PDB file of C-alpha atoms in Angstrom:
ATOM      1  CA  UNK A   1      28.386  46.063   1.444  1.00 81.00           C
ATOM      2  CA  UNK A   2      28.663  47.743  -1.839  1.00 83.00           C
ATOM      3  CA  UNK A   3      25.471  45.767  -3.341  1.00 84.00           C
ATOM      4  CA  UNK A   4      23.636  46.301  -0.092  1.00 86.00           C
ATOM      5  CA  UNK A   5      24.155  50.143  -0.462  1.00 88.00           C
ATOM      6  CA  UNK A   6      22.778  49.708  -4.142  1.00 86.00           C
ATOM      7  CA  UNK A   7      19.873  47.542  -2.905  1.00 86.00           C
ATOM      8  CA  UNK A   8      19.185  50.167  -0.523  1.00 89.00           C
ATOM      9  CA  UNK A   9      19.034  53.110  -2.800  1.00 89.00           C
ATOM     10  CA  UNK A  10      16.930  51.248  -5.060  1.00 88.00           C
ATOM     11  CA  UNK A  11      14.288  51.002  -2.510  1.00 88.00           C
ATOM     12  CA  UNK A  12      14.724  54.477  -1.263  1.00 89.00           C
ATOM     13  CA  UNK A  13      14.345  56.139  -5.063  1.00 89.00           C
ATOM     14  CA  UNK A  14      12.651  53.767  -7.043  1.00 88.00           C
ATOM     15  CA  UNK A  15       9.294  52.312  -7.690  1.00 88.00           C
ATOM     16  CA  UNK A  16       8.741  48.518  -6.753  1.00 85.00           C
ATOM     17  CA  UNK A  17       8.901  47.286  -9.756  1.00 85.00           C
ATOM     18  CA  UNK A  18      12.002  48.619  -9.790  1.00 85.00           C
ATOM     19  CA  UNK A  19      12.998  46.942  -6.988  1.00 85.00           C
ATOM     20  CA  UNK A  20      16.090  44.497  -7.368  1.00 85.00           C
ATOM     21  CA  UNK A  21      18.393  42.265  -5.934  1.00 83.00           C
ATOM     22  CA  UNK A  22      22.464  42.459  -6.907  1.00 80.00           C
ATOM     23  CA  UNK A  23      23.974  39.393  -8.829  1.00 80.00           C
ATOM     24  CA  UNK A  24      26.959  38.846 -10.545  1.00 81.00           C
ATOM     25  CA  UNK A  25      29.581  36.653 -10.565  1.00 81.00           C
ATOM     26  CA  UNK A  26      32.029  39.065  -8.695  1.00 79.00           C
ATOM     27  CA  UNK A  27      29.311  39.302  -6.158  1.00 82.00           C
ATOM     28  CA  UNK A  28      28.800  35.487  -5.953  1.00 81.00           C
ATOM     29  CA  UNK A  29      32.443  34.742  -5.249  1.00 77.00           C
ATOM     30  CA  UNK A  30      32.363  37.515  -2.881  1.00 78.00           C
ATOM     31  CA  UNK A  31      30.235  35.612  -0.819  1.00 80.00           C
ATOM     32  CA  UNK A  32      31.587  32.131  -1.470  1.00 79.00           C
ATOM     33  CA  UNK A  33      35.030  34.012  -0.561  1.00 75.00           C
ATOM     34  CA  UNK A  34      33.355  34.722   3.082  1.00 79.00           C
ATOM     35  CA  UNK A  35      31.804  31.650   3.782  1.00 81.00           C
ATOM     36  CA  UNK A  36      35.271  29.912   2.773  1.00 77.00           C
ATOM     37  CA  UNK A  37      36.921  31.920   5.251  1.00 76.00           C
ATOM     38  CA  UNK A  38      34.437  31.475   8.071  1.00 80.00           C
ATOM     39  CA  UNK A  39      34.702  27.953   7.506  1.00 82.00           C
ATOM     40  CA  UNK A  40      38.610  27.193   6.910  1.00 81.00           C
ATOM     41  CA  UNK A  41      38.932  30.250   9.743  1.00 80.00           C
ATOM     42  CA  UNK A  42      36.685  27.533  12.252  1.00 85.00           C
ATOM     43  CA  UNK A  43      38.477  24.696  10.897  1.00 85.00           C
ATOM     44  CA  UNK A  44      42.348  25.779  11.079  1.00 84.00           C
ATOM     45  CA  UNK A  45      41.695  26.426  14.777  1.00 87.00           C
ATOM     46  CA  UNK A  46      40.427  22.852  15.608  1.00 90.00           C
ATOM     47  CA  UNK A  47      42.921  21.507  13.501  1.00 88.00           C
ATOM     48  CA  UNK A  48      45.980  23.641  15.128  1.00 88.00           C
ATOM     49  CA  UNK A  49      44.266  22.559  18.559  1.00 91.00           C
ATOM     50  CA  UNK A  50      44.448  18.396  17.802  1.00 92.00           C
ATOM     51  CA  UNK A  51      47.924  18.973  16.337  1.00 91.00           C
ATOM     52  CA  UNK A  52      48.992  20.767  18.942  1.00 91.00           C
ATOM     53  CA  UNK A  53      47.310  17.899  21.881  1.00 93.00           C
ATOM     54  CA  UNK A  54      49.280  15.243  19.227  1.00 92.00           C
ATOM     55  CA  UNK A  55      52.436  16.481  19.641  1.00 90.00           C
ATOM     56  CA  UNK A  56      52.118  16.739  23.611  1.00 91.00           C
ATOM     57  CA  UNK A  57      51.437  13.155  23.605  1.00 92.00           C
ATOM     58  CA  UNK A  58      54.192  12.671  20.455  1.00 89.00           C
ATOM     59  CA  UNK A  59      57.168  14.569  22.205  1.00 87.00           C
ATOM     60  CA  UNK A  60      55.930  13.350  25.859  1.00 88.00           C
ATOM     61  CA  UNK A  61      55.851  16.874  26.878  1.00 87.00           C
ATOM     62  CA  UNK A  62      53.570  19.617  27.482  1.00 90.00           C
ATOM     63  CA  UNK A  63      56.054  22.197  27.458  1.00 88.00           C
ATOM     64  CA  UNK A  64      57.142  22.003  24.284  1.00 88.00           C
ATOM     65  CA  UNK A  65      53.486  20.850  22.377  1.00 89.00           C
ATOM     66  CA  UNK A  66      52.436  24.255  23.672  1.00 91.00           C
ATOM     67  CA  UNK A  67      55.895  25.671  22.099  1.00 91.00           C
ATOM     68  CA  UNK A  68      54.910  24.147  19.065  1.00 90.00           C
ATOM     69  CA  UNK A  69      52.066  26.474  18.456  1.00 91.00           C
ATOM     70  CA  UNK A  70      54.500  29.640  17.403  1.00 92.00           C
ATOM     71  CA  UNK A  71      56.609  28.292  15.343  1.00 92.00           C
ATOM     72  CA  UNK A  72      53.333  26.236  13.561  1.00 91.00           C
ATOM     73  CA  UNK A  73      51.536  29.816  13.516  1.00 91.00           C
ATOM     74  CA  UNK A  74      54.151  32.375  12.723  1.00 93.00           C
ATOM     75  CA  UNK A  75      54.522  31.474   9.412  1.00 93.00           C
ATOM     76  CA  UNK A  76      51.389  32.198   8.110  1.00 90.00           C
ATOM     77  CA  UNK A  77      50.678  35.393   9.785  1.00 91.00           C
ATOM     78  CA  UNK A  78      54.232  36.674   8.132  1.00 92.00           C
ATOM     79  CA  UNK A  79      53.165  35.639   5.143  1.00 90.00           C
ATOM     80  CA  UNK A  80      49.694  37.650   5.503  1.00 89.00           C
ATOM     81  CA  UNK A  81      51.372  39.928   6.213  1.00 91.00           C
ATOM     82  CA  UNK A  82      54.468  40.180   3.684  1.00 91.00           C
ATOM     83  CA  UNK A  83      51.670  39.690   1.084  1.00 88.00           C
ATOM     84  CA  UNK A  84      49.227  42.757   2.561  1.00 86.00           C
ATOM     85  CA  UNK A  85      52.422  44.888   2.027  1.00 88.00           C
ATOM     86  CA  UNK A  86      52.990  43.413  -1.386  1.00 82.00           C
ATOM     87  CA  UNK A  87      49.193  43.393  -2.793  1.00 77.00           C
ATOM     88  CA  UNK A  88      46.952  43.559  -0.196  1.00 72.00           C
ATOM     89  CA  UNK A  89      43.740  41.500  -1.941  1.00 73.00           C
ATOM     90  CA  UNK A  90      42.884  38.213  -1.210  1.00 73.00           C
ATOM     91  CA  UNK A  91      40.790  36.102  -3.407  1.00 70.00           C
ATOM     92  CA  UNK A  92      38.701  32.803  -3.260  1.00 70.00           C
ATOM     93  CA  UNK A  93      42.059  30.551  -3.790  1.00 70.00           C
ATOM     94  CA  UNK A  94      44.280  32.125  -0.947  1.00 75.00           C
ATOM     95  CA  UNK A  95      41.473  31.160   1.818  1.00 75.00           C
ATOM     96  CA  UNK A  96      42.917  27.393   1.588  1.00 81.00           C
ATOM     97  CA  UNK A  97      46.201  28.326   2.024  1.00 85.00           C
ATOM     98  CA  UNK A  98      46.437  28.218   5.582  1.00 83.00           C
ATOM     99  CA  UNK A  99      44.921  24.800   5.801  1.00 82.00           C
ATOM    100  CA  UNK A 100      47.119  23.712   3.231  1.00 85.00           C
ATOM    101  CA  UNK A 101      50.404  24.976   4.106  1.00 88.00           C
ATOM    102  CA  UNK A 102      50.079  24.127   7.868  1.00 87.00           C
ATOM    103  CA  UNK A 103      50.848  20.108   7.252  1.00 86.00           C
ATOM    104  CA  UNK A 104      54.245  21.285   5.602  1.00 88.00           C
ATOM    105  CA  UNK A 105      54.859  23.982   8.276  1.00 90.00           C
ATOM    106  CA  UNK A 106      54.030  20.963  11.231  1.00 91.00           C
ATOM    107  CA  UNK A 107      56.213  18.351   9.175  1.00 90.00           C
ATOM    108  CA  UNK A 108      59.166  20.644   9.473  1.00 90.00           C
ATOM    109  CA  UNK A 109      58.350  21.584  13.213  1.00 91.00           C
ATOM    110  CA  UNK A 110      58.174  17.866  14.080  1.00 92.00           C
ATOM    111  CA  UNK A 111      61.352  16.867  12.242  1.00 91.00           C
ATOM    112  CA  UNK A 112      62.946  19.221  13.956  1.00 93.00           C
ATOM    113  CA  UNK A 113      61.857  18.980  17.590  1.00 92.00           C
ATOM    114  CA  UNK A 114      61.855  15.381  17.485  1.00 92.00           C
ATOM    115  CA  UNK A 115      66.224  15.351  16.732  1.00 93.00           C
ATOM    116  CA  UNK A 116      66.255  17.976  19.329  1.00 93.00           C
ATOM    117  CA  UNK A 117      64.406  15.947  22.009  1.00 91.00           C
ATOM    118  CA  UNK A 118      66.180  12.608  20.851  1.00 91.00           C
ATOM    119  CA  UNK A 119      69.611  14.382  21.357  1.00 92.00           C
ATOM    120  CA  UNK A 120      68.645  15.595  24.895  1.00 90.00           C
ATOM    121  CA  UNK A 121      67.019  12.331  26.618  1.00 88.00           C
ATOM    122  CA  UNK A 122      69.386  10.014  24.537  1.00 90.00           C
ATOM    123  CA  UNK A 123      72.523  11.211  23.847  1.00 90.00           C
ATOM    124  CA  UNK A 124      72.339  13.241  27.433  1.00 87.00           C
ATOM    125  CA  UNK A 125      73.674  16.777  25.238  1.00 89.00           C
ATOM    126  CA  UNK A 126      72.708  20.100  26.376  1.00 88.00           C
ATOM    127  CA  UNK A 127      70.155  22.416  24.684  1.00 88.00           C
ATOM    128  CA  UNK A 128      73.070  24.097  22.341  1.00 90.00           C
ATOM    129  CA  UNK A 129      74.634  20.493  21.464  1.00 91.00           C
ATOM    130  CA  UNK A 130      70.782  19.162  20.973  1.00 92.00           C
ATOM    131  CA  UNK A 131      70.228  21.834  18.478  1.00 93.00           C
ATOM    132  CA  UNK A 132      73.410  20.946  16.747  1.00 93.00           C
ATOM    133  CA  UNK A 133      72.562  17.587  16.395  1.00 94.00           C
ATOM    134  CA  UNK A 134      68.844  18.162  15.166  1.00 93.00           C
ATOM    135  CA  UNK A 135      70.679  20.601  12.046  1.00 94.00           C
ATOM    136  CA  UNK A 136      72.992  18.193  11.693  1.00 92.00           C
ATOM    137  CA  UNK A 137      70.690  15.152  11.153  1.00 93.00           C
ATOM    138  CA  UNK A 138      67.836  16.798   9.465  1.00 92.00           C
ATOM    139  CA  UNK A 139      68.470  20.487   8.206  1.00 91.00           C
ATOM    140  CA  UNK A 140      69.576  19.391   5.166  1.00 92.00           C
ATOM    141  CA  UNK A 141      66.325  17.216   4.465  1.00 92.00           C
ATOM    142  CA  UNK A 142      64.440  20.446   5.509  1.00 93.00           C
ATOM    143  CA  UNK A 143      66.153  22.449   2.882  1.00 94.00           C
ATOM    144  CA  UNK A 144      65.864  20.498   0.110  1.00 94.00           C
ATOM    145  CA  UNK A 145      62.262  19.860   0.667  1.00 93.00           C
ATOM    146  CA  UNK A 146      61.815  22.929   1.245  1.00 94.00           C
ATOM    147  CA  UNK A 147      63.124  24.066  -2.143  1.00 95.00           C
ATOM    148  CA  UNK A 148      61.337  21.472  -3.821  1.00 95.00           C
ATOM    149  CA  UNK A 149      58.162  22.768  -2.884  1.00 94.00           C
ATOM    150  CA  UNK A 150      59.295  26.103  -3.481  1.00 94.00           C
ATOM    151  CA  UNK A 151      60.223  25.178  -7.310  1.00 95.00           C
ATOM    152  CA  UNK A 152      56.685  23.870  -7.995  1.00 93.00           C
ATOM    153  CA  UNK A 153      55.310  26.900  -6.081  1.00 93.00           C
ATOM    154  CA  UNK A 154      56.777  29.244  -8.104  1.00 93.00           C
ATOM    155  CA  UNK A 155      56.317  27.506 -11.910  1.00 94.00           C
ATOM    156  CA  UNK A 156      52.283  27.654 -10.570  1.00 91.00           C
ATOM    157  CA  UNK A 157      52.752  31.388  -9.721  1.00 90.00           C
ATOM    158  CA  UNK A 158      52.811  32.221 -13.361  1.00 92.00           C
ATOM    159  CA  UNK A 159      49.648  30.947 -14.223  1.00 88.00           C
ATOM    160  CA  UNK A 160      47.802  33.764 -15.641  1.00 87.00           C
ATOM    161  CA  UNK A 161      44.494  32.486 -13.402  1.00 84.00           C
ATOM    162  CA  UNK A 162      44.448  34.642 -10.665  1.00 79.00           C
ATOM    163  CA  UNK A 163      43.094  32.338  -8.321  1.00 80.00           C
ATOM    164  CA  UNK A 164      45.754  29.570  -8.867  1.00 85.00           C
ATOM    165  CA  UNK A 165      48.640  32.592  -9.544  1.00 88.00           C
ATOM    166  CA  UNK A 166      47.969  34.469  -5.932  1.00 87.00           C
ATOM    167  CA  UNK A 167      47.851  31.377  -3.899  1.00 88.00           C
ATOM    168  CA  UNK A 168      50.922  30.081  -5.070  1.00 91.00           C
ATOM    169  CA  UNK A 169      52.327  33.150  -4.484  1.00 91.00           C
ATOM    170  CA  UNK A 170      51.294  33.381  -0.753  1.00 90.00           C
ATOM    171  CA  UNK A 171      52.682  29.789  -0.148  1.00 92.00           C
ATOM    172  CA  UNK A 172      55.800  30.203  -1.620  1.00 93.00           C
ATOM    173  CA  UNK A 173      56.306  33.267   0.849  1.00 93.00           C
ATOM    174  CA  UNK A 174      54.466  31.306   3.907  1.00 93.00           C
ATOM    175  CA  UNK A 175      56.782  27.982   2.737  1.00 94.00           C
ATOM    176  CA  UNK A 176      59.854  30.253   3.169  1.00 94.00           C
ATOM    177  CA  UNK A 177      59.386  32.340   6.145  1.00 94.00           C
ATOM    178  CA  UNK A 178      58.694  28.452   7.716  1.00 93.00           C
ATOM    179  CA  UNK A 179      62.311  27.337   6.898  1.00 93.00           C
ATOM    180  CA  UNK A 180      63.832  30.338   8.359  1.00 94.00           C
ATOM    181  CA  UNK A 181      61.637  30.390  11.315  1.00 93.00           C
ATOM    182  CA  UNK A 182      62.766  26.783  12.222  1.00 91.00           C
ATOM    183  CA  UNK A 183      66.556  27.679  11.562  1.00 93.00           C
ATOM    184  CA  UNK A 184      66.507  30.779  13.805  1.00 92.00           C
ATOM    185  CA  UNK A 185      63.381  31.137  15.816  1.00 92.00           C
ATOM    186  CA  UNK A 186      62.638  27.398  16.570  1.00 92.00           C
ATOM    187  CA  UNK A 187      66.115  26.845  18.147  1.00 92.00           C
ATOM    188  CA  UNK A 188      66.012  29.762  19.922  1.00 92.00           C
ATOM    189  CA  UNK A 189      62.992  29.232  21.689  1.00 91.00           C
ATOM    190  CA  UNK A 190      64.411  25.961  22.580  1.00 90.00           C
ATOM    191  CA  UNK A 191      67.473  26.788  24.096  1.00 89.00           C
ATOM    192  CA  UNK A 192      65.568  29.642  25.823  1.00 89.00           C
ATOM    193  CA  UNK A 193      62.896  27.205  27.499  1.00 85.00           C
ATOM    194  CA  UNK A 194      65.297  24.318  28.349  1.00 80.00           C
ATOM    195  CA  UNK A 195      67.808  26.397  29.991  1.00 75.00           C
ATOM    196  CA  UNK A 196      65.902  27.026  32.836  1.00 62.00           C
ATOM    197  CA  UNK A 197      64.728  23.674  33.551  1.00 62.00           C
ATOM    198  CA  UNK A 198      68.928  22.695  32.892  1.00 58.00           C
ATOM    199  CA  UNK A 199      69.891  25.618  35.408  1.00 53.00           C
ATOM    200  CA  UNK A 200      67.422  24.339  37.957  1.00 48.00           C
ATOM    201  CA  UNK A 201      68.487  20.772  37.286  1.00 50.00           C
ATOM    202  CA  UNK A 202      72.039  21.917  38.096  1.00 45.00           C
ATOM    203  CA  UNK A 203      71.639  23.948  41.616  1.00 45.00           C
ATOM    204  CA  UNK A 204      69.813  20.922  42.407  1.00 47.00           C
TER     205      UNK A 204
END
């Protein structure tokens, strides 16, 4: 906008000649910056779509492959937002982390769901004992992943390249709102959906 205001105001003031067109290298990633995010924005939401028809036919139910979709989302859009509050510019690096971060955030989803479902149709518990059993059998696994990832994260936040600084930066936040969105929201979405279908089961 800025150099088409400039462009503008060389036309309206100038002679021909004079005439120009704005280049520079902050204007060049400025518009590979948009194209990236048209692009990755296009792509994360046909991507999010198949992983989300994957795990209806993975978990054998519709219910909860549609269910999957918040906590698979939420992370990211808390991080946005915990990092609009905390700096509020985005640069060419940060457009890939959505894309990037979303396998990680889907792993832990899957992990999770998967004990819960197990716990339910095998081992006949309830949706409070399933929930149990899935932090039981794989919270510490998420954890220490988790951290993991975090520790790299964090040594790559203090490069002094901006591009490679910031979108470490983001992930570590988006890797760590995903943890504590599958410990607290996650199973309570669970319990929430499944106790209907277990109260209905039981006037039955």
């Amino acid at each position: 906008a800025f150099a088409k205001r400039g462009e503008e105001w060389l036309k309206t003031n100038t002679p021909e000649p004079m005439h120009a067109i704005g280049v520079s290298p902050t204007l060049m990633f400025s518009k590979l910056g948009f194209r990236q995010a048209d692009s990755m924005q296009k792509g994360n939401i046909v991507a999010l779509i198949l992983i989300t028809l994957i795990l209806i036919l993975a978990l054998r139910s519709f219910k909860l492959g549609m269910l999957s979709i918040i906590p698979n989302v939420t992370p990211v859009l808390v991080g946005f937002g915990i990092w609009a509050l905390y700096k509020g510019q985005i640069n060419t690096g940060m457009v890939i982390v959505f894309g990037m971060t979303l396998g990680i955030i889907v792993d832990d989803t899957v992990h999770f769901m998967s004990k819960f479902l197990r716990a339910k149709r095998e081992l006949g518990y309830n949706s409070e004992q399933a929930v149990v059993y899935a932090f039981e059998t794989v919270g510490k696994a998420l954890v220490t992943t988790t951290i993991v990832l975090l520790a790299g994260f964090s040594v790559l936040s203090t490069s002094a390249f901006a591009l490679n600084s910031y979108m470490a930066r983001l992930t570590v936040i988006i890797i760590s709102a995903a943890l504590i969105i599958d410990f607290i929201l996650l199973p309570s979405l669970l319990i929430l959906v499944n106790r209907k279908s277990e109260s209905i089961k039981t006037i039955e």
